[in-house]
């Protein structure tokens, strides 16, 4: 996997993020300068997502599975619902039917829980655009099976919020550890503090950090790369 460099096609936001992050006096700045503007929101997904519920359905389905297995199960799930995953169709389907397409018990419960919350407006775009990052995060992690990482990736990739920072993400921590030449893998708490100077473009900082690991594959003490 690699970053999506935008170069001359870069938007004003992409230029602004690259200029700001590249101007800082820290180790990330040099990587940003050499990389140039990027699309921080590109998730490199192999399927189109037409709604927040579909995005989460694929994200949940993909957990701890290979890309091929994830796609196979997700396509069966979409087919089960007649070509589109909607809250009404999910809620009206029993859990065993969801499991028959290949979902685990926990994954089926999580997708059903999300669908049930759609009626409360949790995943309605008109409502989401009026909410702060903190409000969306709090509402999402209250859903059984949705943790901070899933909530943050949704806000970053689907909602395209520019200042999301998943400090607990292993790849983010590995990148910071390598760039800052630390002796051991940085903790999520320390990573959160380390990311403060990257506001208000922490989503971009996150993507630059991911790209650093994806493209350079640094060996990090205590990490897995």
mmCIF file with all atom_site columns, C-alpha atoms in Angstrom, residues 1-222:
data_model
loop_
_atom_site.group_PDB
_atom_site.id
_atom_site.type_symbol
_atom_site.label_atom_id
_atom_site.label_alt_id
_atom_site.label_comp_id
_atom_site.label_asym_id
_atom_site.label_entity_id
_atom_site.label_seq_id
_atom_site.pdbx_PDB_ins_code
_atom_site.Cartn_x
_atom_site.Cartn_y
_atom_site.Cartn_z
_atom_site.occupancy
_atom_site.B_iso_or_equiv
_atom_site.pdbx_formal_charge
_atom_site.auth_seq_id
_atom_site.auth_comp_id
_atom_site.auth_asym_id
_atom_site.auth_atom_id
_atom_site.pdbx_PDB_model_num
ATOM 1   C CA . UNK A 1 1   ? 0.000   0.000   0.000  1.00 0.00 ? 1   UNK A CA 1
ATOM 2   C CA . UNK A 1 2   ? 1.138   3.569   -0.630 1.00 0.00 ? 2   UNK A CA 1
ATOM 3   C CA . UNK A 1 3   ? 0.003   7.141   -0.189 1.00 0.00 ? 3   UNK A CA 1
ATOM 4   C CA . UNK A 1 4   ? -2.057  8.947   -2.798 1.00 0.00 ? 4   UNK A CA 1
ATOM 5   C CA . UNK A 1 5   ? 0.165   11.820  -3.914 1.00 0.00 ? 5   UNK A CA 1
ATOM 6   C CA . UNK A 1 6   ? -1.824  14.597  -5.560 1.00 0.00 ? 6   UNK A CA 1
ATOM 7   C CA . UNK A 1 7   ? 0.950   16.869  -6.879 1.00 0.00 ? 7   UNK A CA 1
ATOM 8   C CA . UNK A 1 8   ? -0.429  19.488  -9.266 1.00 0.00 ? 8   UNK A CA 1
ATOM 9   C CA . UNK A 1 9   ? -3.959  18.153  -8.680 1.00 0.00 ? 9   UNK A CA 1
ATOM 10  C CA . UNK A 1 10  ? -3.799  19.026  -4.989 1.00 0.00 ? 10  UNK A CA 1
ATOM 11  C CA . UNK A 1 11  ? -6.700  20.903  -3.423 1.00 0.00 ? 11  UNK A CA 1
ATOM 12  C CA . UNK A 1 12  ? -6.281  24.030  -1.313 1.00 0.00 ? 12  UNK A CA 1
ATOM 13  C CA . UNK A 1 13  ? -6.634  21.945  1.842  1.00 0.00 ? 13  UNK A CA 1
ATOM 14  C CA . UNK A 1 14  ? -4.021  19.434  0.676  1.00 0.00 ? 14  UNK A CA 1
ATOM 15  C CA . UNK A 1 15  ? -1.586  22.240  -0.175 1.00 0.00 ? 15  UNK A CA 1
ATOM 16  C CA . UNK A 1 16  ? -2.254  23.952  3.151  1.00 0.00 ? 16  UNK A CA 1
ATOM 17  C CA . UNK A 1 17  ? -1.717  20.736  5.125  1.00 0.00 ? 17  UNK A CA 1
ATOM 18  C CA . UNK A 1 18  ? 1.532   19.921  3.316  1.00 0.00 ? 18  UNK A CA 1
ATOM 19  C CA . UNK A 1 19  ? 2.796   23.475  3.732  1.00 0.00 ? 19  UNK A CA 1
ATOM 20  C CA . UNK A 1 20  ? 1.940   23.611  7.421  1.00 0.00 ? 20  UNK A CA 1
ATOM 21  C CA . UNK A 1 21  ? 3.241   20.163  8.377  1.00 0.00 ? 21  UNK A CA 1
ATOM 22  C CA . UNK A 1 22  ? 6.334   20.661  6.252  1.00 0.00 ? 22  UNK A CA 1
ATOM 23  C CA . UNK A 1 23  ? 7.131   23.954  7.966  1.00 0.00 ? 23  UNK A CA 1
ATOM 24  C CA . UNK A 1 24  ? 7.366   22.506  11.471 1.00 0.00 ? 24  UNK A CA 1
ATOM 25  C CA . UNK A 1 25  ? 10.695  21.894  13.156 1.00 0.00 ? 25  UNK A CA 1
ATOM 26  C CA . UNK A 1 26  ? 10.271  18.162  13.651 1.00 0.00 ? 26  UNK A CA 1
ATOM 27  C CA . UNK A 1 27  ? 11.130  14.835  12.048 1.00 0.00 ? 27  UNK A CA 1
ATOM 28  C CA . UNK A 1 28  ? 7.829   14.471  10.184 1.00 0.00 ? 28  UNK A CA 1
ATOM 29  C CA . UNK A 1 29  ? 8.394   17.730  8.320  1.00 0.00 ? 29  UNK A CA 1
ATOM 30  C CA . UNK A 1 30  ? 11.252  16.333  6.259  1.00 0.00 ? 30  UNK A CA 1
ATOM 31  C CA . UNK A 1 31  ? 9.101   13.394  5.106  1.00 0.00 ? 31  UNK A CA 1
ATOM 32  C CA . UNK A 1 32  ? 6.233   15.754  4.241  1.00 0.00 ? 32  UNK A CA 1
ATOM 33  C CA . UNK A 1 33  ? 8.569   18.001  2.245  1.00 0.00 ? 33  UNK A CA 1
ATOM 34  C CA . UNK A 1 34  ? 9.925   15.083  0.233  1.00 0.00 ? 34  UNK A CA 1
ATOM 35  C CA . UNK A 1 35  ? 6.447   13.640  -0.356 1.00 0.00 ? 35  UNK A CA 1
ATOM 36  C CA . UNK A 1 36  ? 4.418   16.714  -1.248 1.00 0.00 ? 36  UNK A CA 1
ATOM 37  C CA . UNK A 1 37  ? 0.624   17.082  -1.037 1.00 0.00 ? 37  UNK A CA 1
ATOM 38  C CA . UNK A 1 38  ? -1.446  13.923  -0.525 1.00 0.00 ? 38  UNK A CA 1
ATOM 39  C CA . UNK A 1 39  ? -5.054  12.806  -0.335 1.00 0.00 ? 39  UNK A CA 1
ATOM 40  C CA . UNK A 1 40  ? -5.262  12.006  3.357  1.00 0.00 ? 40  UNK A CA 1
ATOM 41  C CA . UNK A 1 41  ? -8.720  10.493  3.072  1.00 0.00 ? 41  UNK A CA 1
ATOM 42  C CA . UNK A 1 42  ? -8.119  7.816   0.435  1.00 0.00 ? 42  UNK A CA 1
ATOM 43  C CA . UNK A 1 43  ? -8.648  4.456   2.168  1.00 0.00 ? 43  UNK A CA 1
ATOM 44  C CA . UNK A 1 44  ? -7.682  2.384   -0.898 1.00 0.00 ? 44  UNK A CA 1
ATOM 45  C CA . UNK A 1 45  ? -10.895 0.400   -0.535 1.00 0.00 ? 45  UNK A CA 1
ATOM 46  C CA . UNK A 1 46  ? -11.699 -2.174  -3.245 1.00 0.00 ? 46  UNK A CA 1
ATOM 47  C CA . UNK A 1 47  ? -15.450 -1.528  -3.130 1.00 0.00 ? 47  UNK A CA 1
ATOM 48  C CA . UNK A 1 48  ? -17.669 1.552   -3.275 1.00 0.00 ? 48  UNK A CA 1
ATOM 49  C CA . UNK A 1 49  ? -19.478 2.594   -0.109 1.00 0.00 ? 49  UNK A CA 1
ATOM 50  C CA . UNK A 1 50  ? -22.751 4.427   -0.666 1.00 0.00 ? 50  UNK A CA 1
ATOM 51  C CA . UNK A 1 51  ? -23.621 5.063   2.971  1.00 0.00 ? 51  UNK A CA 1
ATOM 52  C CA . UNK A 1 52  ? -22.061 5.195   6.440  1.00 0.00 ? 52  UNK A CA 1
ATOM 53  C CA . UNK A 1 53  ? -23.719 1.867   7.268  1.00 0.00 ? 53  UNK A CA 1
ATOM 54  C CA . UNK A 1 54  ? -22.115 0.231   4.237  1.00 0.00 ? 54  UNK A CA 1
ATOM 55  C CA . UNK A 1 55  ? -18.733 1.701   5.205  1.00 0.00 ? 55  UNK A CA 1
ATOM 56  C CA . UNK A 1 56  ? -18.990 0.251   8.699  1.00 0.00 ? 56  UNK A CA 1
ATOM 57  C CA . UNK A 1 57  ? -20.342 -3.047  7.394  1.00 0.00 ? 57  UNK A CA 1
ATOM 58  C CA . UNK A 1 58  ? -17.239 -3.516  5.262  1.00 0.00 ? 58  UNK A CA 1
ATOM 59  C CA . UNK A 1 59  ? -14.941 -2.317  8.065  1.00 0.00 ? 59  UNK A CA 1
ATOM 60  C CA . UNK A 1 60  ? -16.487 -4.755  10.532 1.00 0.00 ? 60  UNK A CA 1
ATOM 61  C CA . UNK A 1 61  ? -16.498 -7.602  8.014  1.00 0.00 ? 61  UNK A CA 1
ATOM 62  C CA . UNK A 1 62  ? -12.791 -7.027  7.253  1.00 0.00 ? 62  UNK A CA 1
ATOM 63  C CA . UNK A 1 63  ? -11.551 -7.337  10.817 1.00 0.00 ? 63  UNK A CA 1
ATOM 64  C CA . UNK A 1 64  ? -8.754  -9.894  11.135 1.00 0.00 ? 64  UNK A CA 1
ATOM 65  C CA . UNK A 1 65  ? -9.425  -11.265 7.644  1.00 0.00 ? 65  UNK A CA 1
ATOM 66  C CA . UNK A 1 66  ? -7.491  -11.213 4.383  1.00 0.00 ? 66  UNK A CA 1
ATOM 67  C CA . UNK A 1 67  ? -8.620  -8.833  1.646  1.00 0.00 ? 67  UNK A CA 1
ATOM 68  C CA . UNK A 1 68  ? -9.925  -11.756 -0.432 1.00 0.00 ? 68  UNK A CA 1
ATOM 69  C CA . UNK A 1 69  ? -11.954 -13.239 2.427  1.00 0.00 ? 69  UNK A CA 1
ATOM 70  C CA . UNK A 1 70  ? -13.330 -9.826  3.387  1.00 0.00 ? 70  UNK A CA 1
ATOM 71  C CA . UNK A 1 71  ? -14.482 -9.107  -0.146 1.00 0.00 ? 71  UNK A CA 1
ATOM 72  C CA . UNK A 1 72  ? -16.114 -12.506 -0.547 1.00 0.00 ? 72  UNK A CA 1
ATOM 73  C CA . UNK A 1 73  ? -18.136 -12.156 2.657  1.00 0.00 ? 73  UNK A CA 1
ATOM 74  C CA . UNK A 1 74  ? -19.023 -8.520  1.995  1.00 0.00 ? 74  UNK A CA 1
ATOM 75  C CA . UNK A 1 75  ? -20.270 -9.279  -1.515 1.00 0.00 ? 75  UNK A CA 1
ATOM 76  C CA . UNK A 1 76  ? -22.427 -12.095 -0.111 1.00 0.00 ? 76  UNK A CA 1
ATOM 77  C CA . UNK A 1 77  ? -23.766 -9.679  2.497  1.00 0.00 ? 77  UNK A CA 1
ATOM 78  C CA . UNK A 1 78  ? -24.646 -7.064  -0.124 1.00 0.00 ? 78  UNK A CA 1
ATOM 79  C CA . UNK A 1 79  ? -26.290 -9.728  -2.280 1.00 0.00 ? 79  UNK A CA 1
ATOM 80  C CA . UNK A 1 80  ? -28.308 -10.939 0.716  1.00 0.00 ? 80  UNK A CA 1
ATOM 81  C CA . UNK A 1 81  ? -29.755 -7.424  1.012  1.00 0.00 ? 81  UNK A CA 1
ATOM 82  C CA . UNK A 1 82  ? -30.603 -7.084  -2.654 1.00 0.00 ? 82  UNK A CA 1
ATOM 83  C CA . UNK A 1 83  ? -27.632 -4.997  -3.699 1.00 0.00 ? 83  UNK A CA 1
ATOM 84  C CA . UNK A 1 84  ? -27.557 -2.377  -0.944 1.00 0.00 ? 84  UNK A CA 1
ATOM 85  C CA . UNK A 1 85  ? -27.089 -2.520  2.822  1.00 0.00 ? 85  UNK A CA 1
ATOM 86  C CA . UNK A 1 86  ? -29.801 -0.452  4.496  1.00 0.00 ? 86  UNK A CA 1
ATOM 87  C CA . UNK A 1 87  ? -30.805 -0.172  8.128  1.00 0.00 ? 87  UNK A CA 1
ATOM 88  C CA . UNK A 1 88  ? -34.321 -1.429  7.410  1.00 0.00 ? 88  UNK A CA 1
ATOM 89  C CA . UNK A 1 89  ? -33.045 -4.548  5.645  1.00 0.00 ? 89  UNK A CA 1
ATOM 90  C CA . UNK A 1 90  ? -30.470 -5.332  8.323  1.00 0.00 ? 90  UNK A CA 1
ATOM 91  C CA . UNK A 1 91  ? -32.856 -4.893  11.240 1.00 0.00 ? 91  UNK A CA 1
ATOM 92  C CA . UNK A 1 92  ? -35.485 -7.082  9.574  1.00 0.00 ? 92  UNK A CA 1
ATOM 93  C CA . UNK A 1 93  ? -32.953 -9.894  9.025  1.00 0.00 ? 93  UNK A CA 1
ATOM 94  C CA . UNK A 1 94  ? -32.285 -12.414 11.774 1.00 0.00 ? 94  UNK A CA 1
ATOM 95  C CA . UNK A 1 95  ? -28.764 -12.915 13.064 1.00 0.00 ? 95  UNK A CA 1
ATOM 96  C CA . UNK A 1 96  ? -28.463 -16.447 11.707 1.00 0.00 ? 96  UNK A CA 1
ATOM 97  C CA . UNK A 1 97  ? -28.972 -15.161 8.169  1.00 0.00 ? 97  UNK A CA 1
ATOM 98  C CA . UNK A 1 98  ? -26.132 -12.723 8.712  1.00 0.00 ? 98  UNK A CA 1
ATOM 99  C CA . UNK A 1 99  ? -23.957 -15.501 10.019 1.00 0.00 ? 99  UNK A CA 1
ATOM 100 C CA . UNK A 1 100 ? -24.805 -17.692 7.039  1.00 0.00 ? 100 UNK A CA 1
ATOM 101 C CA . UNK A 1 101 ? -23.000 -15.259 4.716  1.00 0.00 ? 101 UNK A CA 1
ATOM 102 C CA . UNK A 1 102 ? -19.826 -15.722 6.761  1.00 0.00 ? 102 UNK A CA 1
ATOM 103 C CA . UNK A 1 103 ? -20.035 -13.180 9.582  1.00 0.00 ? 103 UNK A CA 1
ATOM 104 C CA . UNK A 1 104 ? -19.032 -14.169 13.088 1.00 0.00 ? 104 UNK A CA 1
ATOM 105 C CA . UNK A 1 105 ? -21.519 -13.813 15.933 1.00 0.00 ? 105 UNK A CA 1
ATOM 106 C CA . UNK A 1 106 ? -19.822 -10.615 17.155 1.00 0.00 ? 106 UNK A CA 1
ATOM 107 C CA . UNK A 1 107 ? -19.619 -9.049  13.702 1.00 0.00 ? 107 UNK A CA 1
ATOM 108 C CA . UNK A 1 108 ? -23.280 -9.795  13.001 1.00 0.00 ? 108 UNK A CA 1
ATOM 109 C CA . UNK A 1 109 ? -24.268 -8.228  16.335 1.00 0.00 ? 109 UNK A CA 1
ATOM 110 C CA . UNK A 1 110 ? -22.181 -5.122  15.637 1.00 0.00 ? 110 UNK A CA 1
ATOM 111 C CA . UNK A 1 111 ? -23.694 -4.536  12.190 1.00 0.00 ? 111 UNK A CA 1
ATOM 112 C CA . UNK A 1 112 ? -27.199 -5.022  13.599 1.00 0.00 ? 112 UNK A CA 1
ATOM 113 C CA . UNK A 1 113 ? -26.446 -2.617  16.458 1.00 0.00 ? 113 UNK A CA 1
ATOM 114 C CA . UNK A 1 114 ? -25.285 0.020   13.976 1.00 0.00 ? 114 UNK A CA 1
ATOM 115 C CA . UNK A 1 115 ? -28.387 -0.459  11.841 1.00 0.00 ? 115 UNK A CA 1
ATOM 116 C CA . UNK A 1 116 ? -30.612 -0.047  14.891 1.00 0.00 ? 116 UNK A CA 1
ATOM 117 C CA . UNK A 1 117 ? -28.875 3.226   15.724 1.00 0.00 ? 117 UNK A CA 1
ATOM 118 C CA . UNK A 1 118 ? -29.497 4.591   12.222 1.00 0.00 ? 118 UNK A CA 1
ATOM 119 C CA . UNK A 1 119 ? -33.102 5.166   13.283 1.00 0.00 ? 119 UNK A CA 1
ATOM 120 C CA . UNK A 1 120 ? -31.720 7.370   16.069 1.00 0.00 ? 120 UNK A CA 1
ATOM 121 C CA . UNK A 1 121 ? -29.890 9.472   13.502 1.00 0.00 ? 121 UNK A CA 1
ATOM 122 C CA . UNK A 1 122 ? -26.436 8.207   14.441 1.00 0.00 ? 122 UNK A CA 1
ATOM 123 C CA . UNK A 1 123 ? -25.339 7.576   10.858 1.00 0.00 ? 123 UNK A CA 1
ATOM 124 C CA . UNK A 1 124 ? -27.421 10.224  9.071  1.00 0.00 ? 124 UNK A CA 1
ATOM 125 C CA . UNK A 1 125 ? -25.120 12.486  7.074  1.00 0.00 ? 125 UNK A CA 1
ATOM 126 C CA . UNK A 1 126 ? -27.287 15.567  7.668  1.00 0.00 ? 126 UNK A CA 1
ATOM 127 C CA . UNK A 1 127 ? -26.816 15.090  11.401 1.00 0.00 ? 127 UNK A CA 1
ATOM 128 C CA . UNK A 1 128 ? -23.164 14.032  11.264 1.00 0.00 ? 128 UNK A CA 1
ATOM 129 C CA . UNK A 1 129 ? -22.062 17.198  9.471  1.00 0.00 ? 129 UNK A CA 1
ATOM 130 C CA . UNK A 1 130 ? -23.404 19.300  12.356 1.00 0.00 ? 130 UNK A CA 1
ATOM 131 C CA . UNK A 1 131 ? -21.553 17.323  15.042 1.00 0.00 ? 131 UNK A CA 1
ATOM 132 C CA . UNK A 1 132 ? -18.058 17.855  16.392 1.00 0.00 ? 132 UNK A CA 1
ATOM 133 C CA . UNK A 1 133 ? -15.393 15.152  16.140 1.00 0.00 ? 133 UNK A CA 1
ATOM 134 C CA . UNK A 1 134 ? -15.712 14.490  19.865 1.00 0.00 ? 134 UNK A CA 1
ATOM 135 C CA . UNK A 1 135 ? -19.503 14.114  19.661 1.00 0.00 ? 135 UNK A CA 1
ATOM 136 C CA . UNK A 1 136 ? -19.322 11.673  16.759 1.00 0.00 ? 136 UNK A CA 1
ATOM 137 C CA . UNK A 1 137 ? -16.597 9.666   18.486 1.00 0.00 ? 137 UNK A CA 1
ATOM 138 C CA . UNK A 1 138 ? -18.560 9.434   21.730 1.00 0.00 ? 138 UNK A CA 1
ATOM 139 C CA . UNK A 1 139 ? -21.720 8.301   19.948 1.00 0.00 ? 139 UNK A CA 1
ATOM 140 C CA . UNK A 1 140 ? -19.951 5.688   17.844 1.00 0.00 ? 140 UNK A CA 1
ATOM 141 C CA . UNK A 1 141 ? -17.944 4.030   20.621 1.00 0.00 ? 141 UNK A CA 1
ATOM 142 C CA . UNK A 1 142 ? -21.194 3.650   22.573 1.00 0.00 ? 142 UNK A CA 1
ATOM 143 C CA . UNK A 1 143 ? -22.268 1.094   19.944 1.00 0.00 ? 143 UNK A CA 1
ATOM 144 C CA . UNK A 1 144 ? -21.288 -2.457  20.958 1.00 0.00 ? 144 UNK A CA 1
ATOM 145 C CA . UNK A 1 145 ? -18.370 -3.627  18.830 1.00 0.00 ? 145 UNK A CA 1
ATOM 146 C CA . UNK A 1 146 ? -17.250 -0.154  17.697 1.00 0.00 ? 146 UNK A CA 1
ATOM 147 C CA . UNK A 1 147 ? -14.009 0.952   19.302 1.00 0.00 ? 147 UNK A CA 1
ATOM 148 C CA . UNK A 1 148 ? -11.930 4.136   19.055 1.00 0.00 ? 148 UNK A CA 1
ATOM 149 C CA . UNK A 1 149 ? -9.995  2.904   16.015 1.00 0.00 ? 149 UNK A CA 1
ATOM 150 C CA . UNK A 1 150 ? -13.138 2.199   13.968 1.00 0.00 ? 150 UNK A CA 1
ATOM 151 C CA . UNK A 1 151 ? -14.667 5.529   14.956 1.00 0.00 ? 151 UNK A CA 1
ATOM 152 C CA . UNK A 1 152 ? -11.517 7.439   14.078 1.00 0.00 ? 152 UNK A CA 1
ATOM 153 C CA . UNK A 1 153 ? -11.070 5.739   10.714 1.00 0.00 ? 153 UNK A CA 1
ATOM 154 C CA . UNK A 1 154 ? -14.703 6.454   9.851  1.00 0.00 ? 154 UNK A CA 1
ATOM 155 C CA . UNK A 1 155 ? -14.272 10.138  10.641 1.00 0.00 ? 155 UNK A CA 1
ATOM 156 C CA . UNK A 1 156 ? -10.992 10.289  8.733  1.00 0.00 ? 156 UNK A CA 1
ATOM 157 C CA . UNK A 1 157 ? -11.827 8.255   5.636  1.00 0.00 ? 157 UNK A CA 1
ATOM 158 C CA . UNK A 1 158 ? -15.598 8.577   5.231  1.00 0.00 ? 158 UNK A CA 1
ATOM 159 C CA . UNK A 1 159 ? -16.403 11.939  6.795  1.00 0.00 ? 159 UNK A CA 1
ATOM 160 C CA . UNK A 1 160 ? -13.074 13.396  5.630  1.00 0.00 ? 160 UNK A CA 1
ATOM 161 C CA . UNK A 1 161 ? -12.445 15.259  8.863  1.00 0.00 ? 161 UNK A CA 1
ATOM 162 C CA . UNK A 1 162 ? -8.984  16.937  8.689  1.00 0.00 ? 162 UNK A CA 1
ATOM 163 C CA . UNK A 1 163 ? -7.947  16.691  12.341 1.00 0.00 ? 163 UNK A CA 1
ATOM 164 C CA . UNK A 1 164 ? -8.346  13.034  13.361 1.00 0.00 ? 164 UNK A CA 1
ATOM 165 C CA . UNK A 1 165 ? -5.413  11.358  15.082 1.00 0.00 ? 165 UNK A CA 1
ATOM 166 C CA . UNK A 1 166 ? -5.550  7.620   15.987 1.00 0.00 ? 166 UNK A CA 1
ATOM 167 C CA . UNK A 1 167 ? -2.775  7.706   18.575 1.00 0.00 ? 167 UNK A CA 1
ATOM 168 C CA . UNK A 1 168 ? -3.328  4.059   19.444 1.00 0.00 ? 168 UNK A CA 1
ATOM 169 C CA . UNK A 1 169 ? -2.789  2.860   15.878 1.00 0.00 ? 169 UNK A CA 1
ATOM 170 C CA . UNK A 1 170 ? 0.266   0.598   15.713 1.00 0.00 ? 170 UNK A CA 1
ATOM 171 C CA . UNK A 1 171 ? 1.496   1.875   12.361 1.00 0.00 ? 171 UNK A CA 1
ATOM 172 C CA . UNK A 1 172 ? 1.230   5.487   13.530 1.00 0.00 ? 172 UNK A CA 1
ATOM 173 C CA . UNK A 1 173 ? 3.230   4.626   16.628 1.00 0.00 ? 173 UNK A CA 1
ATOM 174 C CA . UNK A 1 174 ? 5.835   2.731   14.622 1.00 0.00 ? 174 UNK A CA 1
ATOM 175 C CA . UNK A 1 175 ? 6.286   5.685   12.285 1.00 0.00 ? 175 UNK A CA 1
ATOM 176 C CA . UNK A 1 176 ? 6.713   8.177   15.128 1.00 0.00 ? 176 UNK A CA 1
ATOM 177 C CA . UNK A 1 177 ? 9.163   5.851   16.852 1.00 0.00 ? 177 UNK A CA 1
ATOM 178 C CA . UNK A 1 178 ? 11.240  5.504   13.695 1.00 0.00 ? 178 UNK A CA 1
ATOM 179 C CA . UNK A 1 179 ? 11.131  9.174   12.709 1.00 0.00 ? 179 UNK A CA 1
ATOM 180 C CA . UNK A 1 180 ? 12.038  10.350  16.208 1.00 0.00 ? 180 UNK A CA 1
ATOM 181 C CA . UNK A 1 181 ? 14.637  7.586   16.543 1.00 0.00 ? 181 UNK A CA 1
ATOM 182 C CA . UNK A 1 182 ? 13.251  6.399   19.876 1.00 0.00 ? 182 UNK A CA 1
ATOM 183 C CA . UNK A 1 183 ? 14.679  3.355   21.645 1.00 0.00 ? 183 UNK A CA 1
ATOM 184 C CA . UNK A 1 184 ? 11.311  1.667   22.072 1.00 0.00 ? 184 UNK A CA 1
ATOM 185 C CA . UNK A 1 185 ? 7.810   1.803   20.634 1.00 0.00 ? 185 UNK A CA 1
ATOM 186 C CA . UNK A 1 186 ? 6.064   5.015   21.684 1.00 0.00 ? 186 UNK A CA 1
ATOM 187 C CA . UNK A 1 187 ? 2.964   4.599   23.858 1.00 0.00 ? 187 UNK A CA 1
ATOM 188 C CA . UNK A 1 188 ? -0.481  5.756   22.693 1.00 0.00 ? 188 UNK A CA 1
ATOM 189 C CA . UNK A 1 189 ? -0.506  8.473   25.371 1.00 0.00 ? 189 UNK A CA 1
ATOM 190 C CA . UNK A 1 190 ? 2.897   9.786   24.312 1.00 0.00 ? 190 UNK A CA 1
ATOM 191 C CA . UNK A 1 191 ? 1.861   9.569   20.654 1.00 0.00 ? 191 UNK A CA 1
ATOM 192 C CA . UNK A 1 192 ? -1.206  11.673  21.415 1.00 0.00 ? 192 UNK A CA 1
ATOM 193 C CA . UNK A 1 193 ? 1.006   14.342  22.944 1.00 0.00 ? 193 UNK A CA 1
ATOM 194 C CA . UNK A 1 194 ? 3.469   14.061  20.073 1.00 0.00 ? 194 UNK A CA 1
ATOM 195 C CA . UNK A 1 195 ? 0.689   14.741  17.595 1.00 0.00 ? 195 UNK A CA 1
ATOM 196 C CA . UNK A 1 196 ? -0.519  17.969  19.191 1.00 0.00 ? 196 UNK A CA 1
ATOM 197 C CA . UNK A 1 197 ? 1.698   20.253  17.051 1.00 0.00 ? 197 UNK A CA 1
ATOM 198 C CA . UNK A 1 198 ? 0.155   18.716  13.922 1.00 0.00 ? 198 UNK A CA 1
ATOM 199 C CA . UNK A 1 199 ? -3.251  20.260  14.635 1.00 0.00 ? 199 UNK A CA 1
ATOM 200 C CA . UNK A 1 200 ? -5.391  21.197  12.714 1.00 0.00 ? 200 UNK A CA 1
ATOM 201 C CA . UNK A 1 201 ? -4.131  18.703  10.111 1.00 0.00 ? 201 UNK A CA 1
ATOM 202 C CA . UNK A 1 202 ? -3.664  15.538  12.145 1.00 0.00 ? 202 UNK A CA 1
ATOM 203 C CA . UNK A 1 203 ? -5.559  13.439  9.586  1.00 0.00 ? 203 UNK A CA 1
ATOM 204 C CA . UNK A 1 204 ? -2.883  14.434  7.093  1.00 0.00 ? 204 UNK A CA 1
ATOM 205 C CA . UNK A 1 205 ? -0.132  13.772  9.607  1.00 0.00 ? 205 UNK A CA 1
ATOM 206 C CA . UNK A 1 206 ? -1.652  10.321  10.149 1.00 0.00 ? 206 UNK A CA 1
ATOM 207 C CA . UNK A 1 207 ? -1.595  9.545   6.437  1.00 0.00 ? 207 UNK A CA 1
ATOM 208 C CA . UNK A 1 208 ? 1.991   10.767  6.101  1.00 0.00 ? 208 UNK A CA 1
ATOM 209 C CA . UNK A 1 209 ? 2.952   8.531   9.027  1.00 0.00 ? 209 UNK A CA 1
ATOM 210 C CA . UNK A 1 210 ? 1.170   5.541   7.507  1.00 0.00 ? 210 UNK A CA 1
ATOM 211 C CA . UNK A 1 211 ? 2.903   6.218   4.209  1.00 0.00 ? 211 UNK A CA 1
ATOM 212 C CA . UNK A 1 212 ? 6.287   6.387   5.896  1.00 0.00 ? 212 UNK A CA 1
ATOM 213 C CA . UNK A 1 213 ? 5.865   2.831   7.157  1.00 0.00 ? 213 UNK A CA 1
ATOM 214 C CA . UNK A 1 214 ? 4.178   1.507   4.006  1.00 0.00 ? 214 UNK A CA 1
ATOM 215 C CA . UNK A 1 215 ? 6.839   2.849   1.674  1.00 0.00 ? 215 UNK A CA 1
ATOM 216 C CA . UNK A 1 216 ? 9.996   2.665   3.744  1.00 0.00 ? 216 UNK A CA 1
ATOM 217 C CA . UNK A 1 217 ? 9.143   -0.238  6.085  1.00 0.00 ? 217 UNK A CA 1
ATOM 218 C CA . UNK A 1 218 ? 11.324  0.930   8.996  1.00 0.00 ? 218 UNK A CA 1
ATOM 219 C CA . UNK A 1 219 ? 12.244  -1.645  11.612 1.00 0.00 ? 219 UNK A CA 1
ATOM 220 C CA . UNK A 1 220 ? 10.938  -0.369  14.947 1.00 0.00 ? 220 UNK A CA 1
ATOM 221 C CA . UNK A 1 221 ? 12.047  -1.683  18.358 1.00 0.00 ? 221 UNK A CA 1
ATOM 222 C CA . UNK A 1 222 ? 9.034   -3.334  19.961 1.00 0.00 ? 222 UNK A CA 1
#
